[in-house]
XYZ file of C-alpha atoms in Angstrom:
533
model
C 21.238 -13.820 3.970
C 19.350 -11.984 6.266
C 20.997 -8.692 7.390
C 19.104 -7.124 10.003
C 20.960 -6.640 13.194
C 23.706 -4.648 14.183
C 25.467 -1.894 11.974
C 27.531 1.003 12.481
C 25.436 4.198 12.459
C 26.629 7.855 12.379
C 23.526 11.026 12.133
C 24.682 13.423 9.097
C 22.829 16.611 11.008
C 23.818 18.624 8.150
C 23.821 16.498 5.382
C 27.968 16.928 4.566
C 28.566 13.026 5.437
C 29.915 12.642 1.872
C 32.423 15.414 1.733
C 33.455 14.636 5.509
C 34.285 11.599 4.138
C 32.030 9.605 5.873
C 31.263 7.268 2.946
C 34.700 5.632 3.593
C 35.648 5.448 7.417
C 34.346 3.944 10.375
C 31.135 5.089 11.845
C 30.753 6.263 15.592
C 28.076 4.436 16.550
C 25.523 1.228 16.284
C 21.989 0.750 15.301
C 19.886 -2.289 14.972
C 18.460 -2.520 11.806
C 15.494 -2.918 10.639
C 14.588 0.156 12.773
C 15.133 3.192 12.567
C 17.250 5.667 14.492
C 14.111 7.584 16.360
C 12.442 4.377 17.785
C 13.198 2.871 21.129
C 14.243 -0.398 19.336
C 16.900 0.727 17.048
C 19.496 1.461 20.351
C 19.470 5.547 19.443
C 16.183 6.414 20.270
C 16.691 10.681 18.492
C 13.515 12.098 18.188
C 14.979 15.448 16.890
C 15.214 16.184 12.616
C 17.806 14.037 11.258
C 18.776 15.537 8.060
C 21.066 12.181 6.625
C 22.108 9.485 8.132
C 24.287 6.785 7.548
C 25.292 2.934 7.707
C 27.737 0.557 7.394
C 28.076 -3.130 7.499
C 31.088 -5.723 6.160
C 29.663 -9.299 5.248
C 31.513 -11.956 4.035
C 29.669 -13.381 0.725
C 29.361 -16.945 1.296
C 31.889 -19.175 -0.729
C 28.934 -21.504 -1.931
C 27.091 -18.569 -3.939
C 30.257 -18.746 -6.480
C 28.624 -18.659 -10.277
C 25.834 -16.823 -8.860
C 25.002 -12.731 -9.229
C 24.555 -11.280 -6.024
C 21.327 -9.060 -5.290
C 20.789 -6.919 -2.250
C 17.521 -5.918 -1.333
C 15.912 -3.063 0.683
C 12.163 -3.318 2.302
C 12.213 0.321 2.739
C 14.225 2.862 3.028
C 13.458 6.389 4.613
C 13.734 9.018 1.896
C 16.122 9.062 -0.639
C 18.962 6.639 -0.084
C 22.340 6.042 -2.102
C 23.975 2.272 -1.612
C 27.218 1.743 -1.901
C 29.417 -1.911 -1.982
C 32.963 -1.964 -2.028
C 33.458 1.657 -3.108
C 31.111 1.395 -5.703
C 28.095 3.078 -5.995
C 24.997 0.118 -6.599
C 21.873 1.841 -5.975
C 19.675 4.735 -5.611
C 16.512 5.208 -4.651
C 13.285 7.700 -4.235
C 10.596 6.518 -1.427
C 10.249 5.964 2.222
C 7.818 2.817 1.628
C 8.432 0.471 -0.818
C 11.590 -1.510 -1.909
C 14.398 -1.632 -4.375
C 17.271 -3.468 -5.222
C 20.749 -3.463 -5.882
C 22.847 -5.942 -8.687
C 26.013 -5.861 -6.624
C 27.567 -7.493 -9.762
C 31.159 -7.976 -9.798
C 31.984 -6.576 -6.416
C 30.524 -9.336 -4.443
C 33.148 -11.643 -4.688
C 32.325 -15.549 -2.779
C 34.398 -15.881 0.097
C 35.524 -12.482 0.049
C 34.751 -9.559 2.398
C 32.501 -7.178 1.170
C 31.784 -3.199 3.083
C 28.078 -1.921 2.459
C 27.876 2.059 3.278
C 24.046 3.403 2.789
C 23.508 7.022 2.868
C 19.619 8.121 3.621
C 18.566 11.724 3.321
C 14.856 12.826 5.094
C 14.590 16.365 4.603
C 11.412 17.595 6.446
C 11.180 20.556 3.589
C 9.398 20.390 0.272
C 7.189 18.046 -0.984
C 8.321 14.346 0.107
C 5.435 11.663 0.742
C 5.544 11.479 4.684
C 2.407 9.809 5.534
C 1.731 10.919 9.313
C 5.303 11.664 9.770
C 5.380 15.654 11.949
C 7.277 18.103 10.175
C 7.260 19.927 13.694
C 9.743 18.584 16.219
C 6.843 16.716 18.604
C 4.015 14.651 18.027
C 0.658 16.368 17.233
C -2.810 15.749 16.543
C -2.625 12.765 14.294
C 1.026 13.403 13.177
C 3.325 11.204 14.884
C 7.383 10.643 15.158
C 9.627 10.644 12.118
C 11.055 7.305 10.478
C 14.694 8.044 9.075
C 16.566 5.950 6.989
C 16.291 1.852 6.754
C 13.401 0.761 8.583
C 12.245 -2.644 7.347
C 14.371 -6.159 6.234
C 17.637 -5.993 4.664
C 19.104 -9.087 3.165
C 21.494 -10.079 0.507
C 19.982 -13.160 -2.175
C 22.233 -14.915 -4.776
C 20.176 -15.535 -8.694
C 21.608 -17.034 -11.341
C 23.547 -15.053 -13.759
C 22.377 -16.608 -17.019
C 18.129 -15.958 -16.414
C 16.452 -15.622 -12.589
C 12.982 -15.080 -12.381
C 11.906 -11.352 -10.747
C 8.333 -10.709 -9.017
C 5.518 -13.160 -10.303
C 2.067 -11.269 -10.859
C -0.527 -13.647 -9.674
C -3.976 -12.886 -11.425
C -6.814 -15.073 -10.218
C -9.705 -15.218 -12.901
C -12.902 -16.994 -10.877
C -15.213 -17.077 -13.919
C -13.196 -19.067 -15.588
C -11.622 -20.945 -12.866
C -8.189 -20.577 -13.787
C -5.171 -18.316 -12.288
C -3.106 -16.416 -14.958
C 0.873 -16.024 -14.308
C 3.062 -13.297 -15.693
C 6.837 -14.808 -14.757
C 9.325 -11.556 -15.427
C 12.753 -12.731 -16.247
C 16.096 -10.959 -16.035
C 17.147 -12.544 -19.862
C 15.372 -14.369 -22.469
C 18.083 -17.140 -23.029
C 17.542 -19.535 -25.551
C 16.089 -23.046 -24.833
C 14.823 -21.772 -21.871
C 11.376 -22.842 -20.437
C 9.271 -21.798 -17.614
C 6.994 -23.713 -15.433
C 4.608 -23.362 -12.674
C 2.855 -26.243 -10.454
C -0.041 -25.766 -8.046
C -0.973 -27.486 -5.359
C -3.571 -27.728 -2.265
C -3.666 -30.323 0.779
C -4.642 -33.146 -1.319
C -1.374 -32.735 -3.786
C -0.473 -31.556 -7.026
C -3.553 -29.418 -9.225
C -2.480 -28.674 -12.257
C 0.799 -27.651 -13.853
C 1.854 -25.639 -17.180
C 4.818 -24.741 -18.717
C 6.270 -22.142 -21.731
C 8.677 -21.371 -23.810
C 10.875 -18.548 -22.075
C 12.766 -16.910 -24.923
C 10.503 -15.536 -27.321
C 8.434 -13.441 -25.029
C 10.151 -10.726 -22.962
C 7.098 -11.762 -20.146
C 6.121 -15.342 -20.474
C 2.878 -16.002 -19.303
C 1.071 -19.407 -17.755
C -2.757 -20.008 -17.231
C -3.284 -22.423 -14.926
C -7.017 -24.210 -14.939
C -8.241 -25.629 -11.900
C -10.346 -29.021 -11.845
C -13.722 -28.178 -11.270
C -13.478 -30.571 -8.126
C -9.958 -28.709 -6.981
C -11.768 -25.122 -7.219
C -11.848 -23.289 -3.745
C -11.923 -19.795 -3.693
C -11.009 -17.514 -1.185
C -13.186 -15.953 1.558
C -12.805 -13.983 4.471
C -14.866 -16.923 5.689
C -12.145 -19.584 3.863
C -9.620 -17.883 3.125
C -7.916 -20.878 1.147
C -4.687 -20.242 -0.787
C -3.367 -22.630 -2.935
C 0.588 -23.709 -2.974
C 2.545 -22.406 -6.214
C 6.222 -23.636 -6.895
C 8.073 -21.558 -9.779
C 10.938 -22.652 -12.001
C 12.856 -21.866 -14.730
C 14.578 -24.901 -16.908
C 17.685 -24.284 -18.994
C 18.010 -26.321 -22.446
C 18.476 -29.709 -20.820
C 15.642 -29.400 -18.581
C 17.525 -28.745 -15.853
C 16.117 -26.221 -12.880
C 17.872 -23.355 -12.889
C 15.962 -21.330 -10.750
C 12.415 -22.248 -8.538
C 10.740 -19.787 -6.046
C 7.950 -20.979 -3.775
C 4.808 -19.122 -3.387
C 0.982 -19.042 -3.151
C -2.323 -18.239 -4.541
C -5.786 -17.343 -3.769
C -8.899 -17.568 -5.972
C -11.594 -14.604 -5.730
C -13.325 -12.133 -7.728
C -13.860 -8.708 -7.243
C -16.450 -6.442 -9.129
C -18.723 -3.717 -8.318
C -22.385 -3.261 -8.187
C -24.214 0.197 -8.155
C -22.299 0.705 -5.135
C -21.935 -2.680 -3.334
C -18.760 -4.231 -3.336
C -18.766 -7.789 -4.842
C -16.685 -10.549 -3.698
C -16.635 -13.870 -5.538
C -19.882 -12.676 -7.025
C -21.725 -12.124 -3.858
C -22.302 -8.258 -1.653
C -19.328 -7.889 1.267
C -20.526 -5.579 3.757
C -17.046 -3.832 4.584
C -16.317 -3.797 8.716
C -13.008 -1.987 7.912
C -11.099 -0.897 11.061
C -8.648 2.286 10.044
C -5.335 0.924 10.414
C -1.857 3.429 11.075
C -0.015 0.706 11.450
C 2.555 2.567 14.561
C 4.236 0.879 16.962
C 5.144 2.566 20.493
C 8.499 1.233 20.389
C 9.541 0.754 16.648
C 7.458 3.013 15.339
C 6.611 2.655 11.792
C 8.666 -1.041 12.462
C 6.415 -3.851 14.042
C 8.596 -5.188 16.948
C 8.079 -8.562 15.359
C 5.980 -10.633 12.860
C 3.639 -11.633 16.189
C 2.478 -7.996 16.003
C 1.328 -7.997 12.620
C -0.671 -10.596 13.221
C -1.566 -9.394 16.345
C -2.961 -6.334 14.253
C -4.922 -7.937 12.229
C -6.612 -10.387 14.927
C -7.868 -7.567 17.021
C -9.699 -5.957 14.035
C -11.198 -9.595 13.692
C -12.157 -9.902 17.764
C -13.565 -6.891 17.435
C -15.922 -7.541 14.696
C -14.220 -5.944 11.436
C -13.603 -7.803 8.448
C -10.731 -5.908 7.215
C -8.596 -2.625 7.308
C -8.172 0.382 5.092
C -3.790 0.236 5.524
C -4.188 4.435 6.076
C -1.066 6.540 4.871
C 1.469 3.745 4.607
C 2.311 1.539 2.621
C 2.580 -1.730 5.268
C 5.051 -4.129 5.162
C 4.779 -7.218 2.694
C 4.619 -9.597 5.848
C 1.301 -7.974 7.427
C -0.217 -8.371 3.647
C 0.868 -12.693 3.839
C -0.623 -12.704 7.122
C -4.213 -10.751 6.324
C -4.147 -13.521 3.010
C -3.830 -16.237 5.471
C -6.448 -14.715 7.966
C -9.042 -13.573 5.181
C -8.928 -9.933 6.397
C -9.828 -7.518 3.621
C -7.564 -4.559 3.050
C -7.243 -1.235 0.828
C -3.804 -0.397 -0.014
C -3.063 3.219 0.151
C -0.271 5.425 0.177
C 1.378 7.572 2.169
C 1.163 10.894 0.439
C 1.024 13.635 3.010
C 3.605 16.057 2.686
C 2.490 17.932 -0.450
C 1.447 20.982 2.010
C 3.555 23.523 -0.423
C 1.626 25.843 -1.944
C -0.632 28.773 -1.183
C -4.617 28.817 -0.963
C -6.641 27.188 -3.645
C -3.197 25.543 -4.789
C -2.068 24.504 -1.710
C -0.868 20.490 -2.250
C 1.487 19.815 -5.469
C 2.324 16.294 -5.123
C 5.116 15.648 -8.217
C 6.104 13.089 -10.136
C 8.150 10.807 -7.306
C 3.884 10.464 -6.091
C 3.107 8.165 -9.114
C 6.349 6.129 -9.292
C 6.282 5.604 -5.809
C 3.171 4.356 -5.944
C 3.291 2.078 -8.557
C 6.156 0.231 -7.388
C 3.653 -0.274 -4.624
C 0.609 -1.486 -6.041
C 3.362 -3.782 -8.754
C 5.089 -5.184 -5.399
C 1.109 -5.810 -3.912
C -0.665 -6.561 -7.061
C -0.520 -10.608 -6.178
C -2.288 -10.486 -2.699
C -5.382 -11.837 -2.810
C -6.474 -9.819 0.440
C -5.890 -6.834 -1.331
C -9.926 -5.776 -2.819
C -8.877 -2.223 -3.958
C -6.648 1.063 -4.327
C -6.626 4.824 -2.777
C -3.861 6.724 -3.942
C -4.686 9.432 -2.558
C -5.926 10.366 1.033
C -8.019 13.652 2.037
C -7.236 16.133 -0.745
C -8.587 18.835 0.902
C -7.585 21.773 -1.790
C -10.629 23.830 -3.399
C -11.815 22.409 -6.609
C -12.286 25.688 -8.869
C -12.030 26.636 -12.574
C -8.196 26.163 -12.823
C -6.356 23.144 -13.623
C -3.515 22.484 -10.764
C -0.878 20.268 -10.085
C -2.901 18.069 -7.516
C -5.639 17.653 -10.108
C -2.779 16.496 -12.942
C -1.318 14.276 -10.616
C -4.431 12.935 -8.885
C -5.486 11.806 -12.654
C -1.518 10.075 -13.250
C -2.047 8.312 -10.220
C -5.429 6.760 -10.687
C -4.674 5.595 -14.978
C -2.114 4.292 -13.933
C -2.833 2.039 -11.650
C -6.285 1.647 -13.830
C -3.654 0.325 -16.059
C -1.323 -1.449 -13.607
C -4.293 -3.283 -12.079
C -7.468 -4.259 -14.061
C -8.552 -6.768 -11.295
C -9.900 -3.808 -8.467
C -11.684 -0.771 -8.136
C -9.917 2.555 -7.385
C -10.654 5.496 -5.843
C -8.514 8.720 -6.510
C -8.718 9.955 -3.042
C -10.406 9.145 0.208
C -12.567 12.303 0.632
C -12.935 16.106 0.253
C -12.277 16.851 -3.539
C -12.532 13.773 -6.384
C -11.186 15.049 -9.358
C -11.223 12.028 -11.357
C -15.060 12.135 -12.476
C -14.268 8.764 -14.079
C -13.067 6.890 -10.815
C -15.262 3.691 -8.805
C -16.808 6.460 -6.525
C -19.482 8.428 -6.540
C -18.555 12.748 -6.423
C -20.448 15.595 -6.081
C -21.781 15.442 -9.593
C -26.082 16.196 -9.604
C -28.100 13.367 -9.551
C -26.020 10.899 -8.357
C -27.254 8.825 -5.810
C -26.616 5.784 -2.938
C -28.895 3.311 -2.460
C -29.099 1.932 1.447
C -31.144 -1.368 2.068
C -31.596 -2.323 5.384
C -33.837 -4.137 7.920
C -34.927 -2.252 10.954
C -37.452 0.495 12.242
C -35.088 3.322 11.658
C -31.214 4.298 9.494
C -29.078 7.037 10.585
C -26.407 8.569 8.294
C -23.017 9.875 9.544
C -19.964 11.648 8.042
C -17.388 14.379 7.822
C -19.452 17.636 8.124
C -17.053 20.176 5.811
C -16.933 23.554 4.359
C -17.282 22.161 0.447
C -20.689 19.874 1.577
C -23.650 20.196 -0.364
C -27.112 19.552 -0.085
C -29.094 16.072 0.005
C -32.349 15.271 -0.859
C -33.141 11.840 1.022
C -36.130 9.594 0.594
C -37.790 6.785 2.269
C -39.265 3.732 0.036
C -39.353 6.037 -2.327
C -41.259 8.556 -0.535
C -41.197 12.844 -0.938
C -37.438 13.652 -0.788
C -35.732 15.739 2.206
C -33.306 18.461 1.435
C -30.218 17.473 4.051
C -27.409 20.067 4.086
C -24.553 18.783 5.140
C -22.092 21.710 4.850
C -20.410 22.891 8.159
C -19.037 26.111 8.542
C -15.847 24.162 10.813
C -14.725 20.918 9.570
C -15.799 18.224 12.209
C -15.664 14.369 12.501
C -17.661 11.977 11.833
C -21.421 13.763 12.704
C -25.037 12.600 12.301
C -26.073 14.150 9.339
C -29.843 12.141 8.813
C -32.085 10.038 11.031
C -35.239 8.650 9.300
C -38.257 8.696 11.118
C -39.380 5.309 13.153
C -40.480 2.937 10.628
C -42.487 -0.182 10.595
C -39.890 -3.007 11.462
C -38.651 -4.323 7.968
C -36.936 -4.035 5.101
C -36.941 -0.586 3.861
C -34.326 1.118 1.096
C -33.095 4.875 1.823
C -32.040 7.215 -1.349
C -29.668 9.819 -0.880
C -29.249 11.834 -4.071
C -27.010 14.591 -4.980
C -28.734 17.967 -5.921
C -25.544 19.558 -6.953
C -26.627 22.790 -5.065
C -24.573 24.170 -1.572
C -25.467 27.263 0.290
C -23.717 30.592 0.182
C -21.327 29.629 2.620
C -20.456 26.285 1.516
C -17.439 26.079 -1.496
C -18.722 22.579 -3.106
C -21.300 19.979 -3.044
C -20.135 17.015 -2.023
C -22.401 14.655 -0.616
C -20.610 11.801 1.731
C -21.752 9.080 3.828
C -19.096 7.254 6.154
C -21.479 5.095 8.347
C -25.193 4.257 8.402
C -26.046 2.682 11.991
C -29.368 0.550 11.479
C -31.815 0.590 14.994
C -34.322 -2.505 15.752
C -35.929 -0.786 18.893
């Protein structure tokens, strides 16, 4: 039961909505939900700091879900929300961008009226993952307008009470041609069995089943045919129906879910990315994902897609999803479309601390994130992982609470995800020396192959650059420095000299060495622009 729409609505300024009783009366005003209270869409349209807010909304729980437990679900909620049904409290959760769920239990009786209050907090002090959210009343320089409270799908979803199945982890394994299931269930009940059936145009593939009380996790592998096996592409991006059941004693479906699959490979090579075996030149548009009028909240599903098919139209091939984590839909839709993505998260909003120790992310950073990357892990558009964006704090000889948290959130999702590379943060400092990136460690090096008459390298020119030393076909190397004493943008920072037209390989190595202005070495390349003339 979908419930976005209309529900009563009443700001908390200063956070005393509980003791003012506002947890058990009628609210003063109305909001349309899924957005939230500062966008144009919601109805309220207040841009000012909303401290709390609050919602309320009486369904009737249909009569035909009788025998069944009754689960509502959040998309996301915008920061730290407390649920409430009947009274009673059913949930609460930590995170503006990924979802959660309350087992309403025994209060959701079928037939019966049932009141849901939500509370939301989004205090704009102390460390709280924002993404580009302004702690400063107006928009400024790439921070934009708050998101308070519920701002994607609500809906209520009867299970079985004896064993449901929860979220399916999809693992495609191309070398062997075979897809391997992990089917979480709420109970292990005995006689139970689980089975999974895949299918393409032509009709059914292959299907396996399992015994589903004697693991806590049963698993599935399902082979493909060699002449079903069609992986996915951004040039085919095929996906492959799946239908999910579990059968009581008797044999009897008890519960099914419908979903789908897609078949690549990703690995890495020196420093090519590898997709189904084969180099993917990554055309990756940066992607905010805000919307003039609902803000962080696509209008509808037509924008999402609408998203996505102007990075195509104009050339790119995918999107790095930049300091939020997007909503599940826009994920189905770049699977459907072939459009490569990073998933990222949103974790500005660490700014704490004083020089040198100036971002102390804590430990809501790594669950957060993880519940990201488990509710993600299945989309096959999904090539890889960046915690972490722009850590800009001064690597020195002291051990800080960025560095300690960088490393939590990189193991574990090394652990949560084998499948993709990760990178600990997008740029300034890596402090995981371990990570699928190359850092400012001496002799490292990049390896450009290209065909032309001339390459130019371009990147963020910072104060912790170091120094280059470049070299043509293997020619004398160039000391580059590409320190600037004022962070810019994206700058030229090397243009070979006018080769014969061909194919020709530039080296970029790094020395470890910065001058005495400079606090690091890092050595970054964003872009390289290849020339014909």
């Amino acid at each position: 039961m979908n419930l976005n729409g209309e529900w009563q609505f009443e700001i908390d300024r200063s956070d005393t909505g509980l003791e003012r009783g506002l947890r058990d009366r009628e609210l003063a005003d109305r909001i349309v939900v899924p957005f939230c209270p500062e966008s144009a869409l919601s109805g309220i349209g207040e841009t000012d700091f909303l401290e709390a807010v609050w919602y309320r909304r009486t369904v009737t729980v249909p009569a035909e879900w009788a025998g069944s437990r009754v689960l509502l679900h959040f998309g996301a909620v915008d920061h730290d929300t407390m649920a409430w049904a009947g009274g009673v409290e059913v949930a609460r959760h930590r995170g503006g961008f990924t979802p959660f769920t309350a087992d309403l239990g025994e209060v959701a009786l079928p037939g019966e009226e049932l009141t849901l209050v939500v509370r939301a907090r989004d205090s704009r002090h102390g460390v709280q993952a924002r993404g580009k959210q302004a702690t400063w009343y107006a928009n400024s320089h790439c921070h934009y307008t708050r998101t308070t409270g519920i701002w994607q799908t609500v809906w209520l979803e009867p299970v079985p009470r004896a064993v449901a199945l929860k979220r399916p982890r999809i693992t495609p394994d191309l070398a062997s041609g075979a897809f391997f299931l992990e089917l979480p269930l709420t109970a292990n009940a005995r006689g139970h069995r689980v089975r999974a059936a895949l299918e393409d145009e032509r009709g059914a593939v292959v299907t396996a089943d399992a015994r589903a009380d004697l693991d806590l996790c049963p698993r599935l592998v399902l082979p493909l045919p060699a002449d079903r096996l069609r992986v996915w592409s951004p040039r085919d991006p095929h996906l492959y129906g799946l239908t999910l059941e579990v059968l009581d004693a008797e044999g009897q479906i008890v519960d099914t879910a419908r979903s789908y699959a897609g078949l690549r490979s990703v690995s890495v090579d020196g420093k090519r990315l590898l997709l189904n075996g084969e180099p993917v030149f990554q055309r990756l548009v940066l992607d905010q994902g805000y919307y003039p009028d609902g803000l962080m909240t696509a209008p509808d599903d037509a924008d999402l897609v609408r998203d996505i098919q102007l990075g195509l139209d104009a050339g790119f091939n995918g999107a790095r999803l930049h300091q939020k984590v997007f909503e599940e839909r826009y994920l189905h839709h770049a699977d459907r479309l072939g459009y490569l993505v990073w998933g990222e998260f949103g974790d500005w909003g660490c700014e704490v601390g004083v020089r040198d120790d100036n971002q102390r992310p804590d430990a809501a950073y790594v669950a957060q994130w993880l519940e990201a990357v488990e509710r993600d892990y299945s989309h096959p558009s999904i090539v890889g992982w960046c915690p972490l964006n722009e850590t800009y704090q001064h690597l020195h000889d002291r051990v800080t609470q960025l560095d300690d948290v960088t490393r939590a959130m990189f193991l574990a999702t090394k652990q949560a995800d084998t499948t993709r590379p990760v990178i600990d943060a997008s740029g300034y400092a890596h402090r995981v020396a371990s990570d699928d990136h190359w850092s400012d460690q001496a002799g490292n090096t990049a390896t450009y192959t290209f065909t032309g008459t001339r390459i130019a390298l371009l990147s963020v020119r910072d104060t912790g650059n170091g120094i280059a030393a470049i070299s043509v076909d293997g020619g004398p190397e160039q000391r580059v420095d590409f320190h600037g004493a004022l962070r810019t943008g994206e700058t030229l920072q090397y243009l070979s000299p006018r080769l014969d037209n061909g194919r020709h390989t530039v080296r970029v190595r790094v020395t470890g060495e910065h001058n005495g202005q400079s606090q690091g070495s890092f050595v970054s390349v964003d872009r390289a622009e290849v020339y014909t003339d």
